Amino acid sequence: MSLLLGSSSILGSGNLFLPSSLASFLSSPHPRLQGGAKSEAELGSPVQKKAGVGSPGSGRKGENRGSGGGVTREITMADDNHVLKSAQTVVDAKTFSGSEGKSIPFSKSVDSVIQADESYRMDYPEMGICILVNNKHFQPTTGMTLRSGTDADAALVFDTFRTLGYNVKPYNDLSCKQIIDVLQNIAKDDHRKRNSFACVLLSHGDDGLIYGTDGPLELKMLTSLFRGDRCKTLRGKPKLFFIQACRGTDLDSGVETDSGSEEKVCQKIPVEADFLYAYSTAPGYYSWRNSSEGSWFIQSLCVMLKQYAKKLELMQILTRVNRKVAEFSSYSNRADFHGKKQIPCIVSMLTKDFYFPL
């Protein structure tokens, strides 16, 4: 979902899904927007102000210096009778699917002996493929508006990830089926000579959804294509997803504040391991996009990647992205859309440090 504020700022739109066996116990159904047109409002007039503080960091591991910033103002129990008698692994779930009337099995905790390396290998012949999906136009039946400014994001992503060594494959205005087809084909590809995989999705969205030009699509359906049990040649390798899309309709008003050893053979790893999801905004919130310069998140991501890719570990870089985006603020003639904030949400299942190759 997207909200345009004048000609300067827009709300662009995605999420995390719990395992199906836990969903009914831990959460209510994911909200779905009923007709995106209700949140498509034009407000204010374009005004923009930028200010920045830059302090490039140095060194690699352990680096924790300040980041650059930019400010844009836009129109934008257990009693004694129930204590386990031995160290066992139990499941934090009310029940398993299909386990009604059965006791939940216990199991002893056993180390899986994962690679001793602290960092992902980056010495394969290729950095990897980066899929870039840029959806700008949408069918009227979706109720979604034109995503002005997304081309600026796409161009910057293409340049940035190509500079990082990725083979960037851009796609414009894909339907749901086309998005699935593209990612299915890439998941079936041979990635044995590649360091990693990246995917950048620019579109409208909602909680757990990304929009094709013809309607919404479950993000989990797309990312699950690259699980370790499905995409075998990317097992143990980092799979990075960057998602510029709204994740709901909430607005953030902000708050004032004071100022070497032997390698061990890997026997088994979780199928969901080695994923990283970088969402442009927190669950339930809008994501802002400038109609001419692009989104706060993508612009900040690319700036920080270019500045720190050769110096810092990926999570350190993304922390700086959070800081930079947090310094933006919307400006609108409508009080309920004025002075709004945004904070990206980084969800990591990476098992090692990620350093871009020098």
Coordinates of C-alpha atoms in Angstrom, one line a residue:
M1 CA 0.0 0.0 0.0
S2 CA 1.2 3.5 -0.7
L3 CA 0.3 7.0 0.4
L4 CA 1.4 10.0 -1.7
L5 CA 2.0 13.2 0.1
G6 CA 2.0 16.0 -2.5
S7 CA 4.7 15.4 -5.1
S8 CA 7.5 14.7 -2.6
S9 CA 6.7 11.8 -0.3
I10 CA 4.9 8.5 -0.6
L11 CA 4.2 5.6 1.5
G12 CA 5.4 2.5 -0.3
S13 CA 4.6 -1.3 1.4
G14 CA 5.7 -6.6 3.6
N15 CA 6.3 -9.4 7.0
L16 CA 7.3 -12.3 9.0
F17 CA 5.2 -15.4 9.2
L18 CA 5.1 -17.8 12.2
P19 CA 5.3 -21.5 11.4
S20 CA 1.8 -22.8 10.6
S21 CA 1.8 -25.1 13.6
L22 CA 2.2 -22.1 15.9
A23 CA 0.1 -19.6 14.1
S24 CA -3.2 -20.4 15.8
F25 CA -1.6 -20.3 19.3
L26 CA 0.6 -17.3 19.0
S27 CA -1.2 -14.9 16.7
S28 CA -4.4 -13.8 15.2
P29 CA -4.9 -13.9 11.4
H30 CA -2.8 -11.5 9.4
P31 CA -4.6 -8.3 8.6
R32 CA -5.5 -7.8 4.9
L33 CA -6.3 -4.5 3.3
Q34 CA -9.8 -4.3 1.9
G35 CA -9.4 -2.1 -1.1
G36 CA -6.1 -0.2 -1.2
A37 CA -7.8 2.9 -2.6
K38 CA -9.0 4.0 0.8
S39 CA -5.5 4.9 1.9
E40 CA -4.5 6.6 -1.4
A41 CA -4.7 10.3 -0.5
E42 CA -2.9 13.3 -1.8
L43 CA -1.8 15.8 0.8
G44 CA 0.3 18.9 1.2
S45 CA 2.8 20.5 -1.1
P46 CA 6.4 19.5 -1.8
V47 CA 8.9 20.8 0.7
Q48 CA 12.3 19.2 1.3
K49 CA 15.2 20.0 3.6
K50 CA 18.3 18.0 4.0
A51 CA 21.1 18.1 6.6
G52 CA 23.8 15.6 7.3
V53 CA 26.6 14.5 9.5
G54 CA 29.3 12.3 8.1
S55 CA 31.9 10.3 10.0
P56 CA 33.2 7.5 7.9
G57 CA 34.2 4.4 10.0
S58 CA 37.4 2.5 9.7
G59 CA 38.5 -1.0 10.3
R60 CA 36.4 -4.2 10.0
K61 CA 35.4 -6.4 12.9
G62 CA 34.4 -4.6 16.0
E63 CA 33.9 -1.3 14.2
N64 CA 31.3 0.7 16.0
R65 CA 31.7 4.3 15.0
G66 CA 29.1 6.8 14.1
S67 CA 27.3 6.8 10.8
G68 CA 26.3 9.4 8.3
G69 CA 22.9 10.9 8.5
G70 CA 20.5 12.7 6.4
V71 CA 17.3 14.6 7.4
T72 CA 14.6 15.1 4.9
R73 CA 11.6 17.1 5.7
E74 CA 8.9 16.3 3.2
I75 CA 5.3 16.6 2.2
T76 CA 5.6 14.1 2.6
M77 CA 6.0 -23.5 36.6
A78 CA 6.9 -25.9 37.9
D79 CA 6.0 -27.2 41.3
D80 CA 8.1 -30.1 42.8
N81 CA 5.9 -32.7 41.2
H82 CA 6.3 -31.4 37.7
V83 CA 10.0 -30.8 37.3
L84 CA 11.8 -32.5 34.4
K85 CA 14.3 -35.1 35.9
S86 CA 16.9 -34.7 33.1
A87 CA 18.1 -32.1 30.7
Q88 CA 15.7 -32.4 27.8
T89 CA 14.5 -30.3 24.9
V90 CA 10.9 -29.3 24.9
V91 CA 8.8 -27.4 22.4
D92 CA 7.3 -24.1 23.3
A93 CA 4.0 -24.9 21.6
K94 CA 0.5 -25.7 22.9
T95 CA 0.2 -28.6 20.4
F96 CA 1.5 -29.9 17.1
S97 CA -0.7 -30.0 14.1
G98 CA -2.4 -33.4 14.1
S99 CA -1.1 -34.2 17.6
E100 CA -4.3 -33.9 19.5
G101 CA -4.6 -36.7 22.2
K102 CA -0.9 -37.5 21.9
S103 CA 1.9 -36.5 24.2
I104 CA 4.6 -34.1 22.8
P105 CA 7.9 -36.0 22.4
F106 CA 11.0 -35.0 24.3
S107 CA 14.5 -35.1 22.9
K108 CA 18.0 -34.6 24.2
S109 CA 19.8 -31.5 23.0
V110 CA 22.7 -32.5 20.7
D111 CA 25.1 -30.2 19.0
S112 CA 25.0 -30.3 15.2
V113 CA 28.6 -29.3 14.8
I114 CA 28.3 -26.4 12.4
Q115 CA 31.3 -24.9 10.5
A116 CA 33.8 -23.3 12.9
D117 CA 34.3 -20.4 10.6
E118 CA 33.0 -17.1 11.9
S119 CA 32.5 -15.5 8.5
Y120 CA 30.8 -16.7 5.3
R121 CA 33.1 -17.8 2.5
M122 CA 33.6 -15.1 -0.1
D123 CA 36.1 -16.7 -2.3
Y124 CA 33.8 -18.4 -4.9
P125 CA 34.3 -17.3 -8.5
E126 CA 31.1 -15.2 -8.5
M127 CA 29.4 -12.9 -5.9
G128 CA 26.0 -14.1 -6.9
I129 CA 22.8 -13.1 -8.6
C130 CA 20.7 -10.2 -7.4
I131 CA 17.0 -10.2 -8.5
L132 CA 15.5 -6.7 -8.7
V133 CA 11.7 -6.5 -9.0
N134 CA 10.5 -2.9 -9.6
N135 CA 6.7 -2.7 -9.7
K136 CA 5.5 0.8 -10.6
H137 CA 2.2 0.3 -12.4
F138 CA -0.8 -1.7 -11.0
Q139 CA -4.1 -2.9 -12.4
P140 CA -7.0 -0.8 -11.4
T141 CA -8.7 -3.7 -9.7
T142 CA -5.9 -3.8 -7.1
G143 CA -6.8 -0.3 -5.9
M144 CA -3.0 0.5 -5.9
T145 CA -1.6 3.7 -7.3
L146 CA 1.4 4.5 -9.4
R147 CA 4.6 4.3 -7.4
S148 CA 6.3 7.5 -8.4
G149 CA 10.0 7.6 -7.5
T150 CA 10.5 3.9 -7.6
D151 CA 12.6 4.1 -10.8
A152 CA 15.1 6.2 -8.9
D153 CA 15.3 3.4 -6.3
A154 CA 15.7 0.8 -9.0
A155 CA 18.5 2.6 -10.7
L156 CA 20.4 3.1 -7.5
V157 CA 20.0 -0.5 -6.5
F158 CA 21.2 -1.7 -9.9
D159 CA 24.3 0.5 -9.6
T160 CA 25.0 -0.3 -6.0
F161 CA 24.7 -4.1 -6.2
R162 CA 26.6 -4.3 -9.5
T163 CA 29.4 -2.4 -7.8
L164 CA 29.3 -5.0 -5.0
G165 CA 29.9 -7.6 -7.6
Y166 CA 26.4 -9.0 -8.1
N167 CA 25.0 -10.0 -11.5
V168 CA 21.9 -7.8 -11.2
K169 CA 18.8 -9.0 -13.1
P170 CA 16.1 -6.2 -13.2
Y171 CA 12.4 -6.9 -13.8
N172 CA 9.7 -4.2 -14.2
D173 CA 6.0 -4.5 -13.5
L174 CA 5.7 -8.2 -12.8
S175 CA 2.4 -9.9 -12.0
C176 CA 2.2 -12.4 -9.1
K177 CA 2.7 -15.4 -11.4
Q178 CA 5.7 -13.7 -13.1
I179 CA 7.4 -12.9 -9.7
I180 CA 6.9 -16.6 -8.6
D181 CA 8.3 -17.8 -12.0
V182 CA 11.4 -15.6 -11.8
L183 CA 12.3 -16.7 -8.3
Q184 CA 11.4 -20.3 -8.9
N185 CA 13.8 -20.4 -11.9
I186 CA 16.6 -18.7 -9.9
A187 CA 16.1 -21.1 -7.0
K188 CA 16.5 -24.0 -9.4
D189 CA 19.7 -22.6 -10.8
D190 CA 23.2 -23.9 -9.9
H191 CA 24.7 -21.5 -7.3
R192 CA 27.7 -23.7 -6.4
K193 CA 30.2 -21.1 -7.8
R194 CA 28.5 -18.2 -6.1
N195 CA 29.0 -16.5 -2.7
S196 CA 25.5 -15.5 -2.0
F197 CA 22.0 -14.6 -3.3
A198 CA 20.2 -11.2 -3.1
C199 CA 16.7 -10.1 -3.9
V200 CA 15.4 -6.6 -3.8
L201 CA 11.6 -6.1 -4.0
L202 CA 10.1 -2.6 -4.7
S203 CA 6.4 -2.6 -4.6
H204 CA 3.2 -1.9 -2.7
G205 CA 2.6 -4.3 0.2
D206 CA 0.9 -5.1 3.5
D207 CA 1.5 -7.2 6.5
G208 CA 3.2 -10.3 5.1
L209 CA 2.3 -9.4 1.5
I210 CA 4.0 -8.0 -1.6
Y211 CA 2.1 -6.8 -4.5
G212 CA 2.4 -8.0 -8.1
T213 CA 0.8 -5.7 -10.7
D214 CA -2.4 -7.8 -10.4
G215 CA -2.7 -8.3 -6.7
P216 CA -1.0 -9.4 -3.4
L217 CA 1.3 -12.3 -2.9
E218 CA 2.6 -14.0 0.3
L219 CA 6.2 -13.0 0.9
K220 CA 6.7 -16.4 2.7
M221 CA 5.9 -18.2 -0.5
L222 CA 8.7 -16.4 -2.3
T223 CA 11.4 -16.6 0.3
S224 CA 10.7 -20.3 1.1
L225 CA 11.8 -21.2 -2.4
F226 CA 15.4 -20.7 -1.2
R227 CA 15.2 -22.8 2.0
G228 CA 18.0 -25.2 2.5
D229 CA 15.8 -28.2 1.7
R230 CA 14.7 -26.7 -1.6
C231 CA 17.6 -24.7 -3.0
K232 CA 20.5 -27.1 -2.2
T233 CA 23.2 -25.2 -4.0
L234 CA 22.6 -22.2 -1.6
R235 CA 22.8 -24.3 1.5
G236 CA 25.0 -22.6 4.1
K237 CA 25.3 -19.5 2.0
P238 CA 23.7 -16.1 2.8
K239 CA 20.4 -15.3 1.2
L240 CA 19.6 -11.6 1.4
F241 CA 16.1 -10.1 0.9
F242 CA 15.6 -6.3 0.9
I243 CA 11.9 -5.3 0.8
Q244 CA 10.7 -1.8 0.1
A245 CA 7.0 -2.0 0.8
C246 CA 4.4 -1.0 3.4
R247 CA 3.6 -3.5 6.2
G248 CA 0.3 -1.9 7.4
T249 CA -1.3 1.4 7.8
D250 CA 0.1 2.7 11.1
L251 CA 2.0 6.0 11.3
D252 CA 5.0 6.6 13.6
S253 CA 4.8 10.0 15.3
G254 CA 8.2 9.6 16.9
V255 CA 9.2 10.6 20.4
E256 CA 11.6 13.2 21.8
T257 CA 14.9 11.9 23.3
D258 CA 18.1 13.2 24.9
S259 CA 20.5 14.0 23.0
G260 CA 42.2 -20.2 12.0
S261 CA 41.5 -23.5 13.5
E262 CA 40.5 -26.9 12.0
E263 CA 37.2 -26.9 10.1
K264 CA 34.5 -29.1 11.5
V265 CA 32.2 -31.0 9.1
C266 CA 28.7 -29.6 9.1
Q267 CA 26.3 -32.5 9.8
K268 CA 23.0 -30.6 9.7
I269 CA 21.7 -27.0 9.6
P270 CA 18.2 -25.6 9.9
V271 CA 16.4 -25.2 6.6
E272 CA 15.6 -21.6 7.5
A273 CA 19.2 -20.7 8.3
D274 CA 21.3 -18.1 6.5
F275 CA 18.5 -15.8 5.6
L276 CA 18.4 -12.1 6.2
Y277 CA 15.3 -10.0 5.7
A278 CA 15.7 -6.2 5.6
Y279 CA 12.3 -4.6 5.6
S280 CA 11.9 -0.9 5.0
T281 CA 9.7 -0.4 8.0
A282 CA 8.5 -2.1 11.2
P283 CA 5.5 -4.5 11.1
G284 CA 2.2 -2.7 10.8
Y285 CA 3.6 0.6 9.5
Y286 CA 3.6 2.6 6.3
S287 CA 6.9 3.0 4.4
W288 CA 7.7 6.4 3.0
R289 CA 8.9 7.2 -0.5
N290 CA 9.9 10.4 -2.2
S291 CA 8.2 10.9 -5.5
S292 CA 11.3 12.1 -7.3
E293 CA 14.3 10.8 -5.2
G294 CA 12.9 7.4 -4.1
S295 CA 12.3 5.8 -0.8
W296 CA 14.0 6.7 2.5
F297 CA 15.0 3.1 3.0
I298 CA 16.5 2.2 -0.4
Q299 CA 18.3 5.5 -0.7
S300 CA 19.8 5.1 2.7
L301 CA 20.6 1.4 2.1
C302 CA 22.6 2.1 -1.0
V303 CA 24.4 5.1 0.5
M304 CA 25.5 3.0 3.5
L305 CA 26.5 0.0 1.3
K306 CA 28.7 2.2 -0.9
Q307 CA 30.3 3.9 2.1
Y308 CA 30.9 0.9 4.4
A309 CA 30.8 -2.3 2.2
K310 CA 34.6 -2.7 2.3
K311 CA 34.9 -1.7 6.0
L312 CA 32.1 -3.2 8.1
E313 CA 30.1 -6.4 8.6
L314 CA 26.7 -6.4 7.0
M315 CA 24.7 -6.1 10.3
Q316 CA 26.8 -3.1 11.3
I317 CA 26.0 -1.5 7.9
L318 CA 22.3 -2.2 8.3
T319 CA 22.4 -0.6 11.8
R320 CA 23.7 2.5 10.1
V321 CA 20.8 2.3 7.6
N322 CA 18.4 2.2 10.5
R323 CA 20.0 5.3 12.0
K324 CA 19.9 7.2 8.7
V325 CA 16.3 6.4 8.0
A326 CA 15.3 7.3 11.6
E327 CA 16.6 10.9 10.9
F328 CA 14.0 11.5 8.1
S329 CA 10.8 13.1 8.9
S330 CA 7.6 13.9 6.9
Y331 CA 6.1 17.3 6.4
S332 CA 2.5 17.8 5.5
N333 CA -0.3 20.4 5.5
R334 CA -2.4 17.7 7.2
A335 CA -1.5 17.4 10.9
D336 CA -2.1 13.7 11.0
F337 CA 0.6 13.2 8.4
H338 CA 3.0 15.8 9.6
G339 CA 6.3 14.9 11.4
K340 CA 6.0 11.2 10.9
K341 CA 8.9 8.8 11.2
Q342 CA 10.1 5.5 10.0
I343 CA 12.4 2.7 11.2
P344 CA 13.5 -0.3 9.1
C345 CA 13.2 -3.8 10.6
I346 CA 16.2 -6.2 10.1
V347 CA 15.4 -9.9 10.7
S348 CA 18.5 -12.1 10.6
M349 CA 18.9 -15.8 10.6
L350 CA 22.4 -15.5 9.4
T351 CA 24.8 -17.9 11.2
K352 CA 28.0 -16.1 10.4
D353 CA 29.4 -12.7 9.8
F354 CA 28.9 -11.3 6.3
Y355 CA 31.8 -9.3 4.9
F356 CA 31.7 -8.2 1.3
P357 CA 35.0 -9.3 -0.5
L358 CA 37.7 -6.7 -0.7

